[in-house]
Structure formats: structure tokens, C-alpha cells
Short mmCIF file of C-alpha atoms in Angstrom, two decimals:
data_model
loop_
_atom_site.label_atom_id
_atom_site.label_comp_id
_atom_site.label_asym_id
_atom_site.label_seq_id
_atom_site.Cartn_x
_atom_site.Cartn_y
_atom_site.Cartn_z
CA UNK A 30 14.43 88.66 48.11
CA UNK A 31 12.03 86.00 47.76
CA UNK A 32 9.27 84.63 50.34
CA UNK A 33 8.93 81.30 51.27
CA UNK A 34 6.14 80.64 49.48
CA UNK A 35 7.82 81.82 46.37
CA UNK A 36 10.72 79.77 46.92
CA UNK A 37 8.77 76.81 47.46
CA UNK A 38 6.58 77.14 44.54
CA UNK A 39 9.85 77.74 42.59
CA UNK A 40 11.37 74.99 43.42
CA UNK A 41 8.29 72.52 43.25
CA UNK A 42 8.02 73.59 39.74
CA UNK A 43 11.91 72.93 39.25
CA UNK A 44 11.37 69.50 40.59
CA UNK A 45 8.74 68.86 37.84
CA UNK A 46 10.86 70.86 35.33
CA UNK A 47 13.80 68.01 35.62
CA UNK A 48 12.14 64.82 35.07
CA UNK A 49 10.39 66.25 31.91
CA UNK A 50 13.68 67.61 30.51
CA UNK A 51 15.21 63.89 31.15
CA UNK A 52 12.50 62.07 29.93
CA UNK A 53 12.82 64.38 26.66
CA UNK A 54 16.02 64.27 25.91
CA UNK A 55 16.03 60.45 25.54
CA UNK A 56 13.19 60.20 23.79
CA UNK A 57 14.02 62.79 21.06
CA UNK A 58 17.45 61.48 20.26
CA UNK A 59 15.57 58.35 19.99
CA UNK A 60 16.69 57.50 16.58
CA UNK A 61 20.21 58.44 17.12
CA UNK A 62 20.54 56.09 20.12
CA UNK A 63 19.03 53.01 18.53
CA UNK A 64 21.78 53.63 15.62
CA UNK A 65 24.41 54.07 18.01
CA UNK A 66 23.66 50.76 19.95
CA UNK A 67 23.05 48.92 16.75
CA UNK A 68 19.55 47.49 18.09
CA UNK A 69 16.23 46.74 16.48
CA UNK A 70 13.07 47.61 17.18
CA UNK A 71 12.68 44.82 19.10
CA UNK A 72 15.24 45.30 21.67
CA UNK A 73 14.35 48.91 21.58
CA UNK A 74 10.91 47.64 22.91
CA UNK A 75 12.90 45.91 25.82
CA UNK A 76 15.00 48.38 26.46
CA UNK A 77 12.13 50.78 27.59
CA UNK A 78 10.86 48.07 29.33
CA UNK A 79 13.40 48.03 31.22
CA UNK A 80 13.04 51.77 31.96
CA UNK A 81 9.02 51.22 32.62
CA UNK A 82 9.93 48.85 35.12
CA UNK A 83 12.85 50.63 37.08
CA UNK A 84 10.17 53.61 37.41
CA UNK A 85 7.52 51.27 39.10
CA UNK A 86 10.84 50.02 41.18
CA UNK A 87 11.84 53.69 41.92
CA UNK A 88 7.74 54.44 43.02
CA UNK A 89 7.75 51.14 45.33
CA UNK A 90 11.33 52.47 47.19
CA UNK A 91 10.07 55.94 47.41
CA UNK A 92 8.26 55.79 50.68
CA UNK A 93 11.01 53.85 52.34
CA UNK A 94 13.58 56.11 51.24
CA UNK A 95 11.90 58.93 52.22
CA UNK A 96 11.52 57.30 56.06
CA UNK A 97 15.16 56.66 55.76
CA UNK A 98 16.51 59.68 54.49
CA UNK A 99 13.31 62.19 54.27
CA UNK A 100 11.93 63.96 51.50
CA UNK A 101 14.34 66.70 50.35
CA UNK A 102 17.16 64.32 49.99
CA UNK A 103 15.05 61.36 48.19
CA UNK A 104 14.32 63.70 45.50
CA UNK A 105 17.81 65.16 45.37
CA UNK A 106 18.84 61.58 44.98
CA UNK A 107 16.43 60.58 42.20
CA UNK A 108 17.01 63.74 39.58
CA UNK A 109 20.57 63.19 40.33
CA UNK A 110 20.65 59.57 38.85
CA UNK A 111 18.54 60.78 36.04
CA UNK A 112 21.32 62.60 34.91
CA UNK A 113 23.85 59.83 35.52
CA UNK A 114 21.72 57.44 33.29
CA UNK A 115 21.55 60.21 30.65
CA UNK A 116 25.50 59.80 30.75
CA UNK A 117 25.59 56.01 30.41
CA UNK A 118 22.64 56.19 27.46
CA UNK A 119 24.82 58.36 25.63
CA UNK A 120 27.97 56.37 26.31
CA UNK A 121 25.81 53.31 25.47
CA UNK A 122 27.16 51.44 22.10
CA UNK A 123 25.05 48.15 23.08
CA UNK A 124 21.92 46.65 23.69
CA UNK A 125 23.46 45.99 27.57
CA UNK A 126 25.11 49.73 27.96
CA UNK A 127 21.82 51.19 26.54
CA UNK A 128 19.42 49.24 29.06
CA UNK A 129 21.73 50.08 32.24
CA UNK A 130 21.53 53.75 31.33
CA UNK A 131 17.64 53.35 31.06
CA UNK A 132 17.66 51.36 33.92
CA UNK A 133 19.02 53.73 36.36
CA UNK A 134 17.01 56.51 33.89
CA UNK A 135 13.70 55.02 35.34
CA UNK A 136 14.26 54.59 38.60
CA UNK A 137 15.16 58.40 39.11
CA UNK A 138 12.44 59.41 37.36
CA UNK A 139 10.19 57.16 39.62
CA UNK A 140 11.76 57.88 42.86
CA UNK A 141 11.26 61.81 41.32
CA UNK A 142 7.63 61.40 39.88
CA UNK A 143 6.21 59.59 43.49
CA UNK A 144 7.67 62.72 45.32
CA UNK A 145 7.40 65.55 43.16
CA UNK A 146 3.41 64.98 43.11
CA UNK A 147 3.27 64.68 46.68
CA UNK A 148 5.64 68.11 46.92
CA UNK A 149 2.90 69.50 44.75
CA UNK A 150 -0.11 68.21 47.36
CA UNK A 151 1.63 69.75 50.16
CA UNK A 152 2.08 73.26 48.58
CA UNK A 153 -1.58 72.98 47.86
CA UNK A 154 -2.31 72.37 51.44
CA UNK A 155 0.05 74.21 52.72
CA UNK A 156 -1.07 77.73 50.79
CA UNK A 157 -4.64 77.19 50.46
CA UNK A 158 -4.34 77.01 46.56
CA UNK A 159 -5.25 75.11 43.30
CA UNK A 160 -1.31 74.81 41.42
CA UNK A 161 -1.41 71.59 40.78
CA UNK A 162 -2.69 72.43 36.93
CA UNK A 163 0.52 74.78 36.92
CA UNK A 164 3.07 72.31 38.48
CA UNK A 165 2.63 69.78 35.51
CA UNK A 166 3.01 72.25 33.26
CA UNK A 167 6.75 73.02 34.10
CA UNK A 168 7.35 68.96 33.31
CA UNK A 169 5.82 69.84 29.50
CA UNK A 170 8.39 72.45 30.13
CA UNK A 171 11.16 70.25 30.89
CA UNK A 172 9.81 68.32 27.31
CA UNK A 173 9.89 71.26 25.40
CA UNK A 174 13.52 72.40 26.49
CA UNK A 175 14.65 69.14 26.27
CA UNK A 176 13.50 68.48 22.81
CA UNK A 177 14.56 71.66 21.37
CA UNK A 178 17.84 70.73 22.34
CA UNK A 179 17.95 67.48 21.38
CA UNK A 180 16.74 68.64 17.83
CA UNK A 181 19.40 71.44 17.77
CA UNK A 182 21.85 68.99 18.36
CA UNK A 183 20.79 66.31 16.05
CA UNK A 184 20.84 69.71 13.28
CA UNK A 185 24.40 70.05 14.10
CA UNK A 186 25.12 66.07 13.94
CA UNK A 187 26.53 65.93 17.43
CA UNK A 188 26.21 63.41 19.48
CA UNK A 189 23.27 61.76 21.85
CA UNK A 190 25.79 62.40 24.88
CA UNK A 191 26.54 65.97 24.00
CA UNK A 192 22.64 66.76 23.60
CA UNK A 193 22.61 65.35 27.33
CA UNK A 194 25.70 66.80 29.10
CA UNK A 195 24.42 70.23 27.74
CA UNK A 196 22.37 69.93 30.48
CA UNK A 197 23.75 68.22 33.58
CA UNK A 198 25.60 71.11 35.03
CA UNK A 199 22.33 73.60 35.80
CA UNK A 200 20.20 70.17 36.43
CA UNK A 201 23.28 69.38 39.16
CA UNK A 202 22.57 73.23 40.36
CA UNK A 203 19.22 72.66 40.64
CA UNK A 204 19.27 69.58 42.75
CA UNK A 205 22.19 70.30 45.47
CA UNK A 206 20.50 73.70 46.00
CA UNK A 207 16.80 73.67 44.91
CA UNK A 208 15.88 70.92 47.06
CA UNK A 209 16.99 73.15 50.23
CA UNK A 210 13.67 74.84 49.70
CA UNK A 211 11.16 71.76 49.34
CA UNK A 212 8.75 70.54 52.27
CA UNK A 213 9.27 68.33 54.57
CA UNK A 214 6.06 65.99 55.23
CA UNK A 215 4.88 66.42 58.58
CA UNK A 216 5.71 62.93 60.34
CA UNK A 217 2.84 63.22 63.06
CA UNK A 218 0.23 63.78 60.56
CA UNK A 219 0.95 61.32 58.48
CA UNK A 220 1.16 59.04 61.07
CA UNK A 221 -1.98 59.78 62.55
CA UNK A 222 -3.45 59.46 59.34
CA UNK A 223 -2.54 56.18 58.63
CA UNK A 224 -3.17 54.61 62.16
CA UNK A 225 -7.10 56.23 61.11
CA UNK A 226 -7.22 54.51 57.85
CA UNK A 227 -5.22 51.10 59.26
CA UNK A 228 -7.99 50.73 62.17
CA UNK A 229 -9.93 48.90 59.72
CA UNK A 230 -9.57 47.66 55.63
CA UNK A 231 -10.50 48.96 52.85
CA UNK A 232 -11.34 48.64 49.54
CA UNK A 233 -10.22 51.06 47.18
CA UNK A 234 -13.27 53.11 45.65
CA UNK A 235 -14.26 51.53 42.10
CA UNK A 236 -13.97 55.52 41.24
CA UNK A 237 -10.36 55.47 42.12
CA UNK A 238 -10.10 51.75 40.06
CA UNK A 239 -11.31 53.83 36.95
CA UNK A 240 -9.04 57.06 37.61
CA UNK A 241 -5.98 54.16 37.60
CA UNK A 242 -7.16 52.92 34.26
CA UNK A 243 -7.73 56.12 32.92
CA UNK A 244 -3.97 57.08 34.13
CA UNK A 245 -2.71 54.11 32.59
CA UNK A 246 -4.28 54.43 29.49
CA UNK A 247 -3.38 57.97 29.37
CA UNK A 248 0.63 57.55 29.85
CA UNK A 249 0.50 54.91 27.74
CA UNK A 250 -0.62 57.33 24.88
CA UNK A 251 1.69 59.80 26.07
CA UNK A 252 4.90 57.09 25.93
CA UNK A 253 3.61 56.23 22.32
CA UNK A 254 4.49 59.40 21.15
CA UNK A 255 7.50 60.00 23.28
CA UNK A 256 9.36 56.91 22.86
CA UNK A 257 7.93 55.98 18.89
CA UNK A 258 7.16 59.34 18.00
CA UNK A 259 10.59 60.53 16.63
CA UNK A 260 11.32 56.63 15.34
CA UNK A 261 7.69 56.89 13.29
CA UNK A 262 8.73 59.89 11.55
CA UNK A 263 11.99 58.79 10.79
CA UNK A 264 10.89 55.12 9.65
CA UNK A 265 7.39 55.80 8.26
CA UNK A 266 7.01 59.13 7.26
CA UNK A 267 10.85 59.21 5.95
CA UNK A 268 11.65 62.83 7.95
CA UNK A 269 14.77 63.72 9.26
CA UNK A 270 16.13 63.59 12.53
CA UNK A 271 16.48 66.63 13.27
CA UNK A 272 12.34 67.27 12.06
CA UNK A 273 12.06 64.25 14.12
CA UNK A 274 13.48 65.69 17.07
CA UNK A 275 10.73 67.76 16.96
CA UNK A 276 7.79 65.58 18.17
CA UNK A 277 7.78 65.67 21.58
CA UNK A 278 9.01 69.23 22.05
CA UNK A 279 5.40 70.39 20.07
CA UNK A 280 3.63 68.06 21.89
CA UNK A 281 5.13 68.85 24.90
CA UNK A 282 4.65 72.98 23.88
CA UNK A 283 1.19 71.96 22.93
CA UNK A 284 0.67 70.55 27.10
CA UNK A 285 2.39 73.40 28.52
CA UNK A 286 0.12 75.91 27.27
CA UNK A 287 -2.64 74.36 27.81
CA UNK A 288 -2.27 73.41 31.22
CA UNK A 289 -1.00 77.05 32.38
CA UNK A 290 -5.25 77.65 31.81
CA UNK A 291 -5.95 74.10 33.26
CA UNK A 292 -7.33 74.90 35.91
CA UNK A 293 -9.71 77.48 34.46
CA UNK A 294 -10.50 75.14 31.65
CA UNK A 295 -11.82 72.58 34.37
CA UNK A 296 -14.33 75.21 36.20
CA UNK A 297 -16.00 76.62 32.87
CA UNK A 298 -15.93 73.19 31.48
CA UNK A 299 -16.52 70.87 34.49
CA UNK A 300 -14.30 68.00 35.29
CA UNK A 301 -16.16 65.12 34.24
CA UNK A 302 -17.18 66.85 30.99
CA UNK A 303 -13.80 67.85 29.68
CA UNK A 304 -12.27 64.35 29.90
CA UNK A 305 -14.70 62.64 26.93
CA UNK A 306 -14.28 65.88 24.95
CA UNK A 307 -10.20 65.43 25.51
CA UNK A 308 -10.38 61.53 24.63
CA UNK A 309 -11.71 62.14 21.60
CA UNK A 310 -9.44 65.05 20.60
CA UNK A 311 -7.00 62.89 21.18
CA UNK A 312 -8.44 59.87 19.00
CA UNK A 313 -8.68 62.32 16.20
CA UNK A 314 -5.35 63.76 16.60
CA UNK A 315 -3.84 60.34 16.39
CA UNK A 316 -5.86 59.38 13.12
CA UNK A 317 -3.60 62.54 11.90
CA UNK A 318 -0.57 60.63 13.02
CA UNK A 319 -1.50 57.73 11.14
CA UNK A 320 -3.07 59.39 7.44
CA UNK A 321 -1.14 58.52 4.49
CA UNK A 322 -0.12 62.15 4.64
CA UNK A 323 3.17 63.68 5.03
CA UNK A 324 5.78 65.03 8.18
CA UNK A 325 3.58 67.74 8.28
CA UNK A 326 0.46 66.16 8.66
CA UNK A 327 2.08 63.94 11.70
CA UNK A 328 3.45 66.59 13.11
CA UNK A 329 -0.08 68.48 13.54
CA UNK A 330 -1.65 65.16 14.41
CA UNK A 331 0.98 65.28 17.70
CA UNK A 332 -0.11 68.83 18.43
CA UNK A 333 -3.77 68.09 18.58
CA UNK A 334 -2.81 65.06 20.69
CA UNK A 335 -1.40 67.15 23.00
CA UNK A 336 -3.99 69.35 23.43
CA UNK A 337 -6.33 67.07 24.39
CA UNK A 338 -3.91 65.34 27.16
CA UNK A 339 -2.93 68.15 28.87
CA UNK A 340 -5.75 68.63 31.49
CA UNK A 341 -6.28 64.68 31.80
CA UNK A 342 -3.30 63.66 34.45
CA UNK A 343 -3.95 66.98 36.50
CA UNK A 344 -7.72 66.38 36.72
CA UNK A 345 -6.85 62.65 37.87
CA UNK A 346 -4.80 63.89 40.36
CA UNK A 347 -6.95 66.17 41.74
CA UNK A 348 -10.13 63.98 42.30
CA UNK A 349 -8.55 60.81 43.35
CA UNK A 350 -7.19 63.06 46.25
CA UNK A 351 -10.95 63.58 47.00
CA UNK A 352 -11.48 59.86 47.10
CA UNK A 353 -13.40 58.90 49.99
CA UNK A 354 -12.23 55.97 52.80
CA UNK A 355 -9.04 56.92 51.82
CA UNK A 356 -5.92 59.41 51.97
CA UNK A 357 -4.89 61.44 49.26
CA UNK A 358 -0.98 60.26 49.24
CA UNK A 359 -2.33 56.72 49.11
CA UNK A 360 -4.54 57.59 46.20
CA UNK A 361 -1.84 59.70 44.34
CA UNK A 362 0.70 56.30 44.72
CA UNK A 363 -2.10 53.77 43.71
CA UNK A 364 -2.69 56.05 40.65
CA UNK A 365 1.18 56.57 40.18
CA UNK A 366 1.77 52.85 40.23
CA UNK A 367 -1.02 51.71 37.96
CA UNK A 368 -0.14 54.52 35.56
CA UNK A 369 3.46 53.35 35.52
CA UNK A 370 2.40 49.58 34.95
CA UNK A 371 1.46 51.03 31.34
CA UNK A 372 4.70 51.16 30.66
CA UNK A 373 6.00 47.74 31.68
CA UNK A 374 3.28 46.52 29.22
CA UNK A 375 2.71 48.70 25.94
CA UNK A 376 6.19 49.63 24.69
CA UNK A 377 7.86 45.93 24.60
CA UNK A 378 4.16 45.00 22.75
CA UNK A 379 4.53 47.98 20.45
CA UNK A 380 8.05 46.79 19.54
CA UNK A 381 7.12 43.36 19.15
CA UNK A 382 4.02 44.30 16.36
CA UNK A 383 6.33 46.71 14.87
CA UNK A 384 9.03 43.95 14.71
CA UNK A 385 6.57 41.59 12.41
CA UNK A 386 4.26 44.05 10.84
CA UNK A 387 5.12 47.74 11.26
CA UNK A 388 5.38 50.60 13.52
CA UNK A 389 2.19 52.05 11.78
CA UNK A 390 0.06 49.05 12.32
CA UNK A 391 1.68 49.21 16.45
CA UNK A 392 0.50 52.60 16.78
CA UNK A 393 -2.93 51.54 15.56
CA UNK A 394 -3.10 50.15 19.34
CA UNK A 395 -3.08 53.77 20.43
CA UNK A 396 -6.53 54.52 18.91
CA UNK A 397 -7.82 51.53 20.75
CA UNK A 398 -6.56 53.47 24.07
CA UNK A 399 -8.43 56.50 22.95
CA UNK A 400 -11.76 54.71 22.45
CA UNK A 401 -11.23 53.02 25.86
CA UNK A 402 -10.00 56.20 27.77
CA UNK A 403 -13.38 57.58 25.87
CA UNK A 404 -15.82 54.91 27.40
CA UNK A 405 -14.26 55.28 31.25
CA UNK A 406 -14.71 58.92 31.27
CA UNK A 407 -18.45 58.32 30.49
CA UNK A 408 -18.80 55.90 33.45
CA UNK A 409 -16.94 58.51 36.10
CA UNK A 410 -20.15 61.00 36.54
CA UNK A 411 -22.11 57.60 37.65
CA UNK A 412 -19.63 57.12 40.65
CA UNK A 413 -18.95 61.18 41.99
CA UNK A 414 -21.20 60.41 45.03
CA UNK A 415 -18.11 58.54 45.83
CA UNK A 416 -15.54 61.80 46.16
CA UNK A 417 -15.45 64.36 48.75
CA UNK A 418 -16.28 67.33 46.89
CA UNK A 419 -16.84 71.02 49.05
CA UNK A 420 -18.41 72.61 45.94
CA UNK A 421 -19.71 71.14 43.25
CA UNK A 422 -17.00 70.90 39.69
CA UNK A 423 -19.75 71.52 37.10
CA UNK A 424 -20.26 75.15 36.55
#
């Protein structure tokens, strides 16, 4: 019925699809989890640093996996124990349940996230096309389901567990017979490829250094609103949960959208052009967030937010696999690591200010991120003689 190249764009975009609808779901029932473990939001801060750190695990054990067992079933394997850590965060009725359901949460999101991009690079090479833009875009997908069902559920006062077995049968679908249709990596090539680069060291490019930074200041803004956005409206801004619910499902609507005319967006606009402009939509979208105004006010703060991160981790992608000296798998992992070393970092540091001030004066932080992200896109134009580019980007 289908070609191959349908089916494997299908199921790429399934692939991406999972680990934003697992990802959501936690983070939207947020507020209902916390109650149900009886923690603070200090061990909350823990908890998801425990979940930052099993993703960096699940990146570092993705390569060896994949030589042990080879792509299609490595990424079977990680979406799989997403969905058994959803179980055991919705079982979870302590601070120890709760961070050995995020635990094994992370790592299949990591294992997922180090392959799933790469899955994405070889469609791209495989079909001679830019869908890279399109690719992320089913993750904000996976947010937005997630969400909406999350806040459905939250409406209805069920609980976190039901929100996430609502989901585990089609995700269980997905992964026993989606995968079938993935690519495997050719071994030869990517053998060859890194006897070339081995033959002698090198540094990584100081363009590459900045695209890591930028990453990691990037999900680092993301995971504020993610993991603190439904707990700030509930806490500060006295909403409900089931309003609450709602944060990262508009943000994540907000992404999707935007990033189904990514790549468009980035030839009329020009690559290093639209990142400033984005950093400081985002800065002012998160001044929104943090006005003395209402819900409403927040919740529009979140959707300008999102606006102005959707074509930032595409774009990354997409040049620092043009990196010269280097291949574009190792520059997609260096930027997948650093990016996930945010998250080790900024939400145990957001709990702890938010623990002895509050979670308005943590979020403050996030503006600083903005204003940072804002100065390193300025600096990448300086350092382009550095990427491989057939074609200019600027229009």
C-alpha cells in the first residue's frame, strides 16, 4: 500500500512521536505526582535529576547497544522502558518509587533521543531531502497529545497512572511493529568513516562548542516550562490542575506548528538570523510568564515561548552536521550530550531557589538563559567559514 520511503518516514516520525508523548505526560500531571509521593519541591528537584542524568546514561549506552544489538532493536528497547517507567511513576507513593520510575523514564528517552536523531539523518541521506524540521515536529506532537490527556484526566480527577496506561497499549503497537520499518546504519560506512577521522585528533570546531551551549541553554528553557510549568501555575498563579495541565500541551501546539514551516522559515529568514530574533521572543515570552498577571497571562507567555523555540534545536541539528573535521553522528551526540547535561544541572538548582525563596524568583534564571542564548547566536555568523555549506543559508 505504502512505499518504503513512506513507511520509513512514518515510522521515523513515530519514533519522535513517543518520546514527546512520554516526556508530556509526566510533566503535565506534574502536580498530581508530587501530591501523590508527598515530596517537596526540593526532592522534586532531585527527582528530575535523577531523570536528567539517566538520559545522559541512556545517550552514553546508545552506541554500544546499538553494536550489540543494532539499531531497530535499541530503539524498540528504549520507548519500551519509557512506558514501563510511566507505570512505576504512577504507582510511585514515595520519594524512592517516584525517582526509580524517572530513572528508568530517562534512560529510555536517552537511549530513544541519541537514535531517533540519527534515524532522522539517515532518511535525510538516504532520500535526498530536508525533514529534519518535520521530524521534531511529531515530538511537539507527542507533547501536545500527551498533555491533552493528561489535562482531560486531571478534569475527571483520575489518577497520574490512568492518564499514563491510556496510552501504553498503541505506544506497545508502535514499538514491536514500527521499528520493523526503521534503517539500519550501514556498518562499512561508518566504519570507514571513523578509521578517516581516527587517523589523526581533533579538536572539536569552537562553532560546534557554541551550537552545544546554545543546545544546552535551549533544553534547559524548554525543561523549565515542562517540568515547573504546570507546578508555577498551580503554586504561583493559584490555577487549577486541570488549567495547569495545559502548559506544555500549548507550548508544545505552539512548536508543532511552527516547525511543520521550519524549514521554510530558515531559507526566507536565514539561519543565523532567525536564532537572535527567536532568543529574544523567547525572553519576552517568559517576562509574560513571570508579570504579576493572571493564568491567562502565563499561559500566553508559554505560547510565545514556544514560538520562538521551535526552529532553534532543528537549526542546531542541521549545521553542526555541516561541521567541518568532523562527522555528523559525532556532532549530533556531542550536541545531544551537552544538551542533556542541562538537565543534570538546572532543575535540582531550580528546586533548591524555589525551596528558600520561590518558584518565581527560580524561573527568573530562565531569562538569564535567554539573554545568554541571545549573545551566542550573535557570535555564530563570525565562525560559518567553519561549516561545510553547498549553498549559502542567507537568502
Amino acid at each position: 500500500m505504502f512505499s518504503e520511503a513512506v513507511k520509513n518516514k512514518l515510522s521515523c516520525a513515530a519514533f519522535f512521536f513517543l518520546p514527546g508523548l512520554s516526556y508530556s505526560l509526566v510533566t503535565s500531571r506534574m502536580p498530581a505526582i508530587k501530591e501523590s509521593a508527598q515530596i517537596d519541591d526540593l526532592q522534586l528537584g532531585i527527582a528530575l535529576f535523577c531523570l536528567g542524568i539517566a538520559g545522559c546514561i541512556g545517550l552514553f549506552f546508545s552506541s554500544r547497544l546499538v553494536r550489540l544489538l543494532k539499531d531497530r532493536p535499541t530503539i524498540a528497547a528504549g520507548a519500551s522502558l519509557s512506558t514501563i517507567g510511566l507505570v512505576i511513576a504512577g504507582y510511585a507513593n514515595s520519594f524512592a518509587s517516584l525517582v526509580s520510575g524517572f530513572a528508568v523514564i530517562g534512560f529510555g528517552i536517552g537511549l530513544t533521543d541519541a537514535l531517533m536523531n540519527a534515524q532522522g539523518m539517515f532518511y535525510e541521506r538516504r532520500y535526498k531531502t530536508r525533514s529534519m524540521n518535520l521530524f521534531h515536529a511529531f515530538f511537539s506532537l507527542g507533547g501536545i497529545v500527551g498533555s491533552l490527556t493528561a489535562s482531560f484526566c486531571a478534569y475527571l480527577d483520575l489518577s497520574p497512572l490512568f492518564s499514563f496506561l491510556v496510552l501504553v497499549v498503541p505506544w506497545t503497537v508502535v514499538c514491536l511493529f514500527g521499528c520493523r520499518y526503521l534503517q539500519e546504519e550501514d556498518r562499512q560506512v561508518a566504519s570507514s568513516e571513523t578509521s578517516r577521522v581516527n587517523t589523526t585528533k581533533r579538536a572539536y570546531p569552537l562553532i560546534l562548542i557554541c551550537f552545544g551551549l546554545l543546545s544546552w541553554l535551549d533544553y534547559d528553557i524548554e525543561g523549565s516550562v515542562a517540568e515547573w510549568g504546570s507546578v508555577y501555575m498551580v503554586s504561583s498563579k493559584e490555577s487549577d490542575q486541570a488549567v495547569a495541565a495545559l502548559v506544555y500541551g500549548l507550548f508544545s501546539g505552539t512548536i508543532f506548528i511552527v516547525r511543520l514551516f521550519g524549514d521554510k522559515l530558515r531559507e526566507s529568514v536565514g539561519d543565523f538570523r532567525l536564532l537572535p530574533i527567536c532568543s529574544l521572543i523567547v525572553f519576552c515570552g517568559m517576562s509574560f510568564v513571570l508579570s504579576p498577571a493572571g493564568p491567562a497571562t502565563a499561559l500566553c507567555g508559554y505560547v510565545v515561548m514556544g514560538l520562538g523555540l521551535a526552529p532553534v534545536v532543528p537549526t542546531i541539528f542541521s549545521l553542526a552536521g555541516k561541521c567541518k573535521g568532523i562527522t555528523a553522528s559525532e556532532a549530533s551526540s556531542f550536541i545531544a550530550i551537552v544538551a542533556y547535561g542541562g538537565l543534570l544541572v538546572v532543575p535540582p538548582t531550580l528546586g533548591w531557589i524555589a525551596s528558600h525563596s520561590s518558584l518565581g524568583t527560580a524561573l527568573c534564571l530562565v531569562l538569564v538563559f535567554c539573554a545568554l542564548a541571545f549573545v551566542i547566536s550573535l557570535i555564530l555568523p563570525h565562525l560559518k567559514d567553519q561549516l561545510n555549506l553547498s549553498g549559502s543559508l542567507e537568502p
